[in-house]
XYZ file of C-alpha atoms in Angstrom:
102
model
C 18.819 -10.997 102.147
C 20.827 -10.049 105.227
C 22.266 -6.986 103.093
C 18.774 -5.628 102.119
C 18.711 -2.446 104.040
C 14.868 -1.899 103.466
C 13.863 -5.256 103.389
C 12.875 -7.851 100.725
C 9.614 -8.703 98.848
C 9.337 -12.328 97.761
C 7.515 -12.723 94.466
C 6.361 -16.450 93.332
C 3.598 -17.787 91.499
C 4.154 -21.345 92.559
C 5.637 -24.075 90.333
C 2.594 -24.751 87.665
C 2.360 -20.945 86.627
C 5.637 -19.945 84.819
C 5.828 -16.032 85.216
C 8.154 -16.073 82.186
C 5.012 -16.722 80.257
C 3.252 -13.518 81.512
C 2.123 -11.263 78.841
C 4.838 -8.760 78.442
C 2.558 -5.870 79.359
C 1.738 -7.582 82.769
C 5.373 -8.277 83.304
C 6.422 -4.781 82.606
C 3.751 -3.415 84.773
C 5.100 -5.435 87.814
C 8.709 -4.191 86.760
C 7.565 -0.466 86.847
C 6.222 -0.821 90.228
C 9.069 -2.801 91.821
C 11.610 -0.221 90.167
C 10.056 2.279 92.501
C 10.425 0.467 95.659
C 13.259 0.673 98.266
C 13.022 -2.643 99.075
C 14.696 -5.574 97.103
C 12.578 -8.086 95.187
C 13.096 -11.709 94.581
C 11.172 -13.065 91.764
C 10.964 -16.659 90.864
C 11.331 -16.138 87.228
C 12.062 -19.245 84.971
C 14.402 -17.523 82.433
C 17.798 -16.559 82.540
C 17.135 -12.917 81.713
C 14.303 -10.594 82.350
C 14.066 -7.581 79.980
C 13.961 -4.212 81.577
C 14.936 -5.703 85.056
C 15.423 -3.045 87.559
C 18.622 -3.184 89.851
C 16.508 -4.071 92.928
C 14.961 -7.085 91.335
C 16.859 -10.522 91.466
C 15.504 -13.209 89.395
C 16.094 -17.000 89.877
C 14.412 -20.059 88.604
C 14.082 -21.997 91.829
C 14.373 -20.443 95.280
C 14.268 -21.872 98.854
C 10.701 -20.568 99.471
C 10.411 -21.602 103.070
C 13.940 -20.466 104.062
C 13.275 -17.084 102.441
C 9.852 -16.784 104.054
C 11.459 -17.515 107.473
C 13.983 -14.795 106.955
C 13.559 -11.775 109.193
C 14.163 -9.166 106.347
C 11.140 -10.493 104.200
C 8.410 -8.044 104.516
C 6.012 -9.482 101.892
C 5.090 -12.636 99.942
C 3.402 -11.997 96.528
C 1.632 -15.312 95.683
C -0.994 -16.944 93.382
C -2.454 -18.455 96.863
C -1.485 -21.945 96.763
C -1.772 -24.161 99.814
C 2.042 -24.799 100.313
C 3.077 -21.057 99.996
C 0.223 -19.788 102.064
C 0.892 -22.442 104.874
C 4.512 -21.378 104.836
C 3.651 -17.668 104.954
C 1.237 -18.086 107.671
C 3.918 -20.204 109.578
C 6.498 -17.470 109.476
C 4.076 -14.707 110.074
C 4.473 -12.968 106.666
C 1.888 -10.841 105.046
C 0.674 -11.922 101.508
C -0.614 -10.066 98.373
C -2.588 -12.828 96.812
C -3.200 -13.038 92.694
C -5.415 -15.749 92.366
C -4.973 -17.343 88.835
C -6.530 -20.793 89.225
């Protein structure tokens, strides 16, 4: 995080919704947009590989969400809008883009 010159976007859809099960066209749409960003993207992705993963996207099955949201380089949280993530994001003053699934 510290080395992200242009900041970080954190993308997490919670613990119940597994982004590895997103339809391929949806996953590719996210990747296409993310690849055009100068920011780094941390994506909570529950598989070891992500086809077509751009260089600026890092995946991991689990991430310390509260610590990430507390980091000064994090510019945006993309979330499903769950209570815990929303509370943590508000606590740390991070803007959110909500993708309500439930």
